[in-house]
Short mmCIF file of N, CA and C in Angstrom, two decimals:
data_model
loop_
_atom_site.label_atom_id
_atom_site.label_comp_id
_atom_site.label_asym_id
_atom_site.label_seq_id
_atom_site.Cartn_x
_atom_site.Cartn_y
_atom_site.Cartn_z
N MET A 1 -26.55 24.72 -32.97
CA MET A 1 -26.18 23.68 -31.84
C MET A 1 -26.67 22.18 -33.00
N ASN A 2 -25.53 21.42 -32.56
CA ASN A 2 -26.23 20.41 -33.19
C ASN A 2 -26.44 18.87 -31.66
N ARG A 3 -27.02 17.84 -32.25
CA ARG A 3 -27.60 16.98 -31.47
C ARG A 3 -26.66 16.46 -31.01
N HIS A 4 -25.39 16.93 -30.99
CA HIS A 4 -24.14 15.42 -30.50
C HIS A 4 -23.52 16.81 -29.21
N SER A 5 -23.78 17.91 -28.97
CA SER A 5 -23.50 18.32 -27.43
C SER A 5 -23.36 17.90 -26.66
N SER A 6 -22.55 18.08 -25.54
CA SER A 6 -22.85 17.55 -24.63
C SER A 6 -23.78 17.46 -23.64
N ASN A 7 -24.47 18.92 -23.90
CA ASN A 7 -26.09 19.11 -23.17
C ASN A 7 -26.98 18.04 -23.94
N TYR A 8 -26.79 17.61 -25.17
CA TYR A 8 -28.21 16.61 -25.49
C TYR A 8 -28.09 15.61 -24.58
N SER A 9 -29.01 14.52 -24.50
CA SER A 9 -29.50 13.78 -24.08
C SER A 9 -30.28 12.69 -24.72
N PRO A 10 -30.60 11.80 -24.96
CA PRO A 10 -31.79 10.83 -25.26
C PRO A 10 -32.94 11.13 -24.66
N ILE A 11 -33.01 11.42 -23.03
CA ILE A 11 -34.40 11.49 -22.61
C ILE A 11 -34.82 12.94 -22.75
N LEU A 12 -33.94 13.79 -22.97
CA LEU A 12 -34.24 14.84 -23.35
C LEU A 12 -35.18 15.43 -24.54
N ASN A 13 -33.87 14.87 -25.55
CA ASN A 13 -34.44 14.73 -27.01
C ASN A 13 -35.82 14.50 -27.00
N GLU A 14 -36.42 12.91 -26.51
CA GLU A 14 -37.26 12.63 -26.49
C GLU A 14 -38.94 13.43 -25.78
N LEU A 15 -38.45 13.98 -24.58
CA LEU A 15 -39.27 14.99 -23.86
C LEU A 15 -39.61 16.26 -24.66
N PHE A 16 -38.46 16.89 -25.61
CA PHE A 16 -38.46 18.08 -26.76
C PHE A 16 -39.41 17.47 -27.78
N GLU A 17 -38.45 16.24 -28.54
CA GLU A 17 -39.53 15.85 -29.52
C GLU A 17 -41.07 16.00 -28.73
N ALA A 18 -41.54 15.43 -28.28
CA ALA A 18 -43.16 15.32 -27.66
C ALA A 18 -43.77 16.86 -27.34
N ILE A 19 -43.27 17.80 -27.05
CA ILE A 19 -43.40 19.01 -26.99
C ILE A 19 -43.67 19.62 -28.50
N LEU A 20 -42.78 19.08 -28.87
CA LEU A 20 -42.69 19.70 -30.59
C LEU A 20 -44.09 19.57 -30.77
N SER A 21 -44.61 18.04 -30.95
CA SER A 21 -45.38 17.36 -31.23
C SER A 21 -47.14 18.35 -30.97
N LEU A 22 -46.81 18.97 -30.22
CA LEU A 22 -48.28 19.53 -29.83
C LEU A 22 -48.93 20.47 -30.74
N GLU A 23 -49.71 20.77 -30.61
CA GLU A 23 -50.64 21.28 -31.98
C GLU A 23 -51.23 22.53 -31.15
N ASP A 24 -51.79 22.45 -30.54
CA ASP A 24 -52.42 23.68 -29.94
C ASP A 24 -51.95 24.22 -28.43
N LEU A 25 -52.92 25.14 -28.04
CA LEU A 25 -52.75 25.39 -26.73
C LEU A 25 -53.52 24.68 -25.76
N ASP A 26 -54.45 23.70 -26.36
CA ASP A 26 -55.23 22.77 -25.41
C ASP A 26 -54.20 21.71 -25.85
N ASP A 27 -53.45 21.32 -26.22
CA ASP A 27 -52.62 19.86 -25.87
C ASP A 27 -51.83 20.65 -25.35
N CYS A 28 -51.53 22.04 -25.04
CA CYS A 28 -50.52 22.07 -24.17
C CYS A 28 -50.90 22.12 -22.67
N TYR A 29 -51.80 22.76 -22.57
CA TYR A 29 -52.70 22.60 -21.12
C TYR A 29 -52.71 21.31 -20.79
N ASN A 30 -52.78 20.43 -21.65
CA ASN A 30 -53.13 18.78 -21.14
C ASN A 30 -51.74 18.16 -20.72
N PHE A 31 -50.79 18.34 -22.08
CA PHE A 31 -49.40 17.62 -21.30
C PHE A 31 -49.08 18.19 -20.38
N PHE A 32 -48.66 19.91 -20.18
CA PHE A 32 -48.51 20.16 -19.21
C PHE A 32 -48.81 19.87 -18.00
N GLY A 33 -50.11 19.70 -17.89
CA GLY A 33 -50.94 19.80 -16.72
C GLY A 33 -51.21 18.26 -16.49
N ASP A 34 -50.51 17.36 -17.22
CA ASP A 34 -50.29 16.07 -16.87
C ASP A 34 -48.48 15.83 -15.89
N LEU A 35 -47.65 16.41 -16.60
CA LEU A 35 -46.41 16.84 -16.65
C LEU A 35 -45.98 17.18 -15.15
N PHE A 36 -46.43 18.21 -14.96
CA PHE A 36 -45.70 19.08 -14.04
C PHE A 36 -47.32 19.19 -12.88
N THR A 37 -46.85 19.85 -11.66
CA THR A 37 -47.82 20.38 -11.08
C THR A 37 -48.26 21.79 -11.15
N MET A 38 -49.50 21.88 -10.73
CA MET A 38 -49.40 23.32 -11.35
C MET A 38 -48.62 24.68 -10.51
N GLN A 39 -48.05 24.29 -9.16
CA GLN A 39 -46.73 25.16 -8.83
C GLN A 39 -45.83 25.49 -9.70
N GLU A 40 -45.75 24.22 -9.91
CA GLU A 40 -44.17 23.88 -11.02
C GLU A 40 -44.71 24.55 -12.10
N LEU A 41 -45.58 24.47 -12.79
CA LEU A 41 -46.38 25.03 -14.06
C LEU A 41 -46.14 26.59 -13.62
N THR A 42 -46.44 27.11 -12.49
CA THR A 42 -46.66 28.47 -12.45
C THR A 42 -45.47 29.39 -12.05
N THR A 43 -44.25 28.66 -11.23
CA THR A 43 -43.06 28.87 -11.26
C THR A 43 -42.56 29.22 -12.77
N PHE A 44 -42.47 28.26 -13.54
CA PHE A 44 -42.21 28.08 -15.12
C PHE A 44 -42.63 29.77 -15.78
N ALA A 45 -43.72 29.51 -15.76
CA ALA A 45 -44.44 30.82 -16.31
C ALA A 45 -43.95 31.96 -16.14
N GLN A 46 -43.88 31.94 -14.32
CA GLN A 46 -43.32 33.27 -13.71
C GLN A 46 -41.91 33.67 -14.46
N ARG A 47 -40.84 32.91 -14.43
CA ARG A 47 -39.80 32.63 -15.24
C ARG A 47 -39.71 33.73 -16.39
N LEU A 48 -40.65 32.76 -16.95
CA LEU A 48 -41.13 33.40 -18.49
C LEU A 48 -41.10 35.04 -18.80
N GLN A 49 -42.24 35.49 -17.39
CA GLN A 49 -42.57 37.01 -17.49
C GLN A 49 -41.34 37.66 -16.41
N VAL A 50 -40.70 37.28 -15.77
CA VAL A 50 -39.56 38.07 -15.70
C VAL A 50 -38.36 38.11 -16.39
N ALA A 51 -38.46 37.50 -17.33
CA ALA A 51 -37.59 37.60 -18.52
C ALA A 51 -38.19 38.47 -19.52
N LYS A 52 -39.31 38.49 -19.46
CA LYS A 52 -39.97 39.31 -20.77
C LYS A 52 -40.08 40.75 -19.95
N LEU A 53 -40.06 41.07 -19.12
CA LEU A 53 -39.71 41.99 -18.12
C LEU A 53 -38.38 42.79 -18.16
N LEU A 54 -37.68 41.85 -17.71
CA LEU A 54 -36.26 42.32 -18.20
C LEU A 54 -35.71 42.70 -19.48
N TYR A 55 -36.34 41.82 -20.09
CA TYR A 55 -35.77 42.23 -21.94
C TYR A 55 -36.63 43.66 -22.53
N GLU A 56 -37.80 43.79 -21.55
CA GLU A 56 -38.14 44.93 -21.58
C GLU A 56 -37.42 46.13 -21.28
N GLU A 57 -36.41 45.92 -20.21
CA GLU A 57 -35.33 46.95 -19.63
C GLU A 57 -36.19 47.57 -18.77
N HIS A 58 -37.07 46.56 -17.73
CA HIS A 58 -37.59 46.63 -16.51
C HIS A 58 -37.06 46.89 -15.19
N THR A 59 -36.57 47.23 -14.30
CA THR A 59 -35.57 46.96 -13.17
C THR A 59 -35.77 45.64 -12.54
N TYR A 60 -34.44 45.41 -11.69
CA TYR A 60 -35.00 44.55 -10.59
C TYR A 60 -36.44 44.83 -9.61
N GLU A 61 -36.28 45.53 -9.00
CA GLU A 61 -37.24 46.57 -8.13
C GLU A 61 -39.03 46.21 -9.05
N MET A 62 -39.04 46.67 -10.29
CA MET A 62 -39.92 47.01 -10.86
C MET A 62 -40.62 45.21 -11.47
N VAL A 63 -40.12 44.15 -11.07
CA VAL A 63 -39.91 42.86 -11.45
C VAL A 63 -40.69 42.19 -10.26
N ARG A 64 -40.14 42.75 -9.18
CA ARG A 64 -40.56 42.53 -7.62
C ARG A 64 -41.72 42.26 -7.39
N LYS A 65 -42.09 43.95 -7.85
CA LYS A 65 -43.11 44.45 -7.95
C LYS A 65 -44.54 43.42 -8.30
N GLN A 66 -43.99 43.24 -9.45
CA GLN A 66 -45.11 42.53 -10.39
C GLN A 66 -45.18 41.06 -9.94
N PHE A 67 -43.99 40.20 -9.79
CA PHE A 67 -43.88 39.06 -8.99
C PHE A 67 -43.55 38.53 -8.22
N PRO A 68 -44.13 37.46 -7.18
CA PRO A 68 -43.76 37.12 -6.33
C PRO A 68 -42.42 36.62 -6.31
N VAL A 69 -41.30 37.23 -6.73
CA VAL A 69 -39.92 35.59 -6.78
C VAL A 69 -38.80 36.52 -5.99
N SER A 70 -37.86 35.44 -5.88
CA SER A 70 -36.47 36.09 -5.22
C SER A 70 -35.73 36.61 -6.08
N ASN A 71 -34.86 37.35 -5.10
CA ASN A 71 -33.77 38.52 -6.01
C ASN A 71 -33.07 37.19 -6.82
N ALA A 72 -32.42 35.62 -6.08
CA ALA A 72 -31.95 35.04 -7.09
C ALA A 72 -32.53 34.64 -8.09
N THR A 73 -34.39 34.29 -8.48
CA THR A 73 -34.22 34.16 -9.41
C THR A 73 -34.37 34.71 -10.29
N ILE A 74 -34.62 36.58 -10.03
CA ILE A 74 -34.50 37.40 -10.92
C ILE A 74 -32.89 37.42 -11.50
N THR A 75 -32.05 37.24 -10.55
CA THR A 75 -30.52 37.21 -10.92
C THR A 75 -30.42 36.12 -12.34
N ARG A 76 -31.06 35.07 -12.04
CA ARG A 76 -30.83 33.52 -12.51
C ARG A 76 -30.97 33.95 -13.82
N VAL A 77 -32.20 34.48 -14.01
CA VAL A 77 -33.06 34.66 -15.09
C VAL A 77 -32.66 35.39 -16.45
N SER A 78 -31.93 36.94 -15.23
CA SER A 78 -31.30 38.18 -15.98
C SER A 78 -29.63 37.35 -16.76
N THR A 79 -29.54 36.60 -16.00
CA THR A 79 -27.70 35.89 -16.20
C THR A 79 -28.26 35.20 -17.66
N ALA A 80 -29.28 34.05 -17.46
CA ALA A 80 -29.64 33.17 -18.51
C ALA A 80 -30.12 34.52 -19.84
N LEU A 81 -30.32 35.38 -19.80
CA LEU A 81 -31.03 36.32 -20.86
C LEU A 81 -30.17 37.13 -21.32
N HIS A 82 -29.30 37.29 -20.92
CA HIS A 82 -27.74 38.23 -21.45
C HIS A 82 -26.63 36.89 -21.51
N TYR A 83 -26.48 36.09 -20.79
CA TYR A 83 -25.26 35.21 -21.11
C TYR A 83 -25.42 34.11 -21.58
N GLY A 84 -26.70 33.55 -21.86
CA GLY A 84 -26.69 32.25 -22.21
C GLY A 84 -27.12 31.44 -23.42
N LYS A 85 -27.58 30.69 -23.63
CA LYS A 85 -27.76 30.14 -25.56
C LYS A 85 -28.45 31.00 -25.85
N GLY A 86 -29.00 32.15 -25.85
CA GLY A 86 -30.26 33.06 -26.62
C GLY A 86 -31.85 32.09 -26.58
N GLY A 87 -31.85 31.01 -25.90
CA GLY A 87 -33.47 30.73 -25.39
C GLY A 87 -34.42 31.69 -25.34
N TYR A 88 -34.00 32.30 -24.34
CA TYR A 88 -35.09 33.16 -23.66
C TYR A 88 -35.20 34.33 -24.95
N ARG A 89 -34.35 34.77 -25.26
CA ARG A 89 -34.53 35.93 -26.73
C ARG A 89 -35.15 35.78 -27.79
N LYS A 90 -35.07 34.16 -28.14
CA LYS A 90 -35.69 33.58 -29.39
C LYS A 90 -37.14 33.42 -29.02
N VAL A 91 -37.64 32.97 -27.77
CA VAL A 91 -38.69 33.15 -27.56
C VAL A 91 -39.51 34.22 -27.49
N LEU A 92 -38.93 35.35 -26.53
CA LEU A 92 -39.32 36.68 -26.60
C LEU A 92 -39.87 37.26 -27.78
N GLU A 93 -38.77 37.25 -28.98
CA GLU A 93 -38.81 37.84 -29.87
C GLU A 93 -39.90 37.63 -30.74
N GLY A 94 -39.79 35.83 -30.75
CA GLY A 94 -41.09 35.28 -31.33
C GLY A 94 -42.42 35.89 -30.92
N MET A 95 -42.46 35.93 -29.50
CA MET A 95 -43.74 36.29 -28.86
C MET A 95 -44.57 37.75 -29.31
N ARG A 96 -43.08 38.60 -28.74
CA ARG A 96 -43.27 39.77 -30.13
C ARG A 96 -43.68 40.03 -31.62
N GLN A 97 -43.22 39.00 -32.27
CA GLN A 97 -43.99 39.24 -33.60
C GLN A 97 -45.21 38.60 -33.58
N ARG A 98 -45.47 37.83 -32.73
CA ARG A 98 -46.37 36.99 -33.02
C ARG A 98 -47.94 38.08 -32.22
N GLU A 99 -47.58 38.92 -31.46
CA GLU A 99 -48.64 39.93 -31.08
C GLU A 99 -48.59 41.31 -31.92
N SER A 100 -47.43 41.57 -32.50
CA SER A 100 -46.87 42.87 -33.42
C SER A 100 -47.97 42.29 -34.85
N ALA A 101 -47.74 40.86 -35.05
CA ALA A 101 -48.55 40.38 -36.58
C ALA A 101 -50.52 40.19 -36.09
N GLU A 102 -50.72 40.12 -34.48
CA GLU A 102 -52.20 39.98 -34.14
C GLU A 102 -52.85 41.12 -33.97
N GLU A 103 -52.02 42.40 -34.09
CA GLU A 103 -52.34 43.40 -33.84
C GLU A 103 -52.96 44.40 -34.84
N ALA A 104 -52.15 43.93 -36.03
CA ALA A 104 -51.87 44.40 -37.53
C ALA A 104 -53.44 44.09 -38.32
#
């Protein structure tokens, strides 16, 4: 997808460019800690964990047992994972590759 897509905007571009400029985990903690509340960060982190479990083919019930999220959140994440733009899949596959490389 190119930057002229209707989904792109200058302020989002600037945010994402800022994120891409981060060099390490400490930078991420500092930037996202300033940008979001702890509750917001926790919510985003839980969504990623929900996506990871669904990607690994866990059931909704198994997800609910591990994370205090609503059925609506699980459904929203599942829909994005299966019918979205591929963002979750790209991140999850990258995480899986990184974990495999660290184990080797």
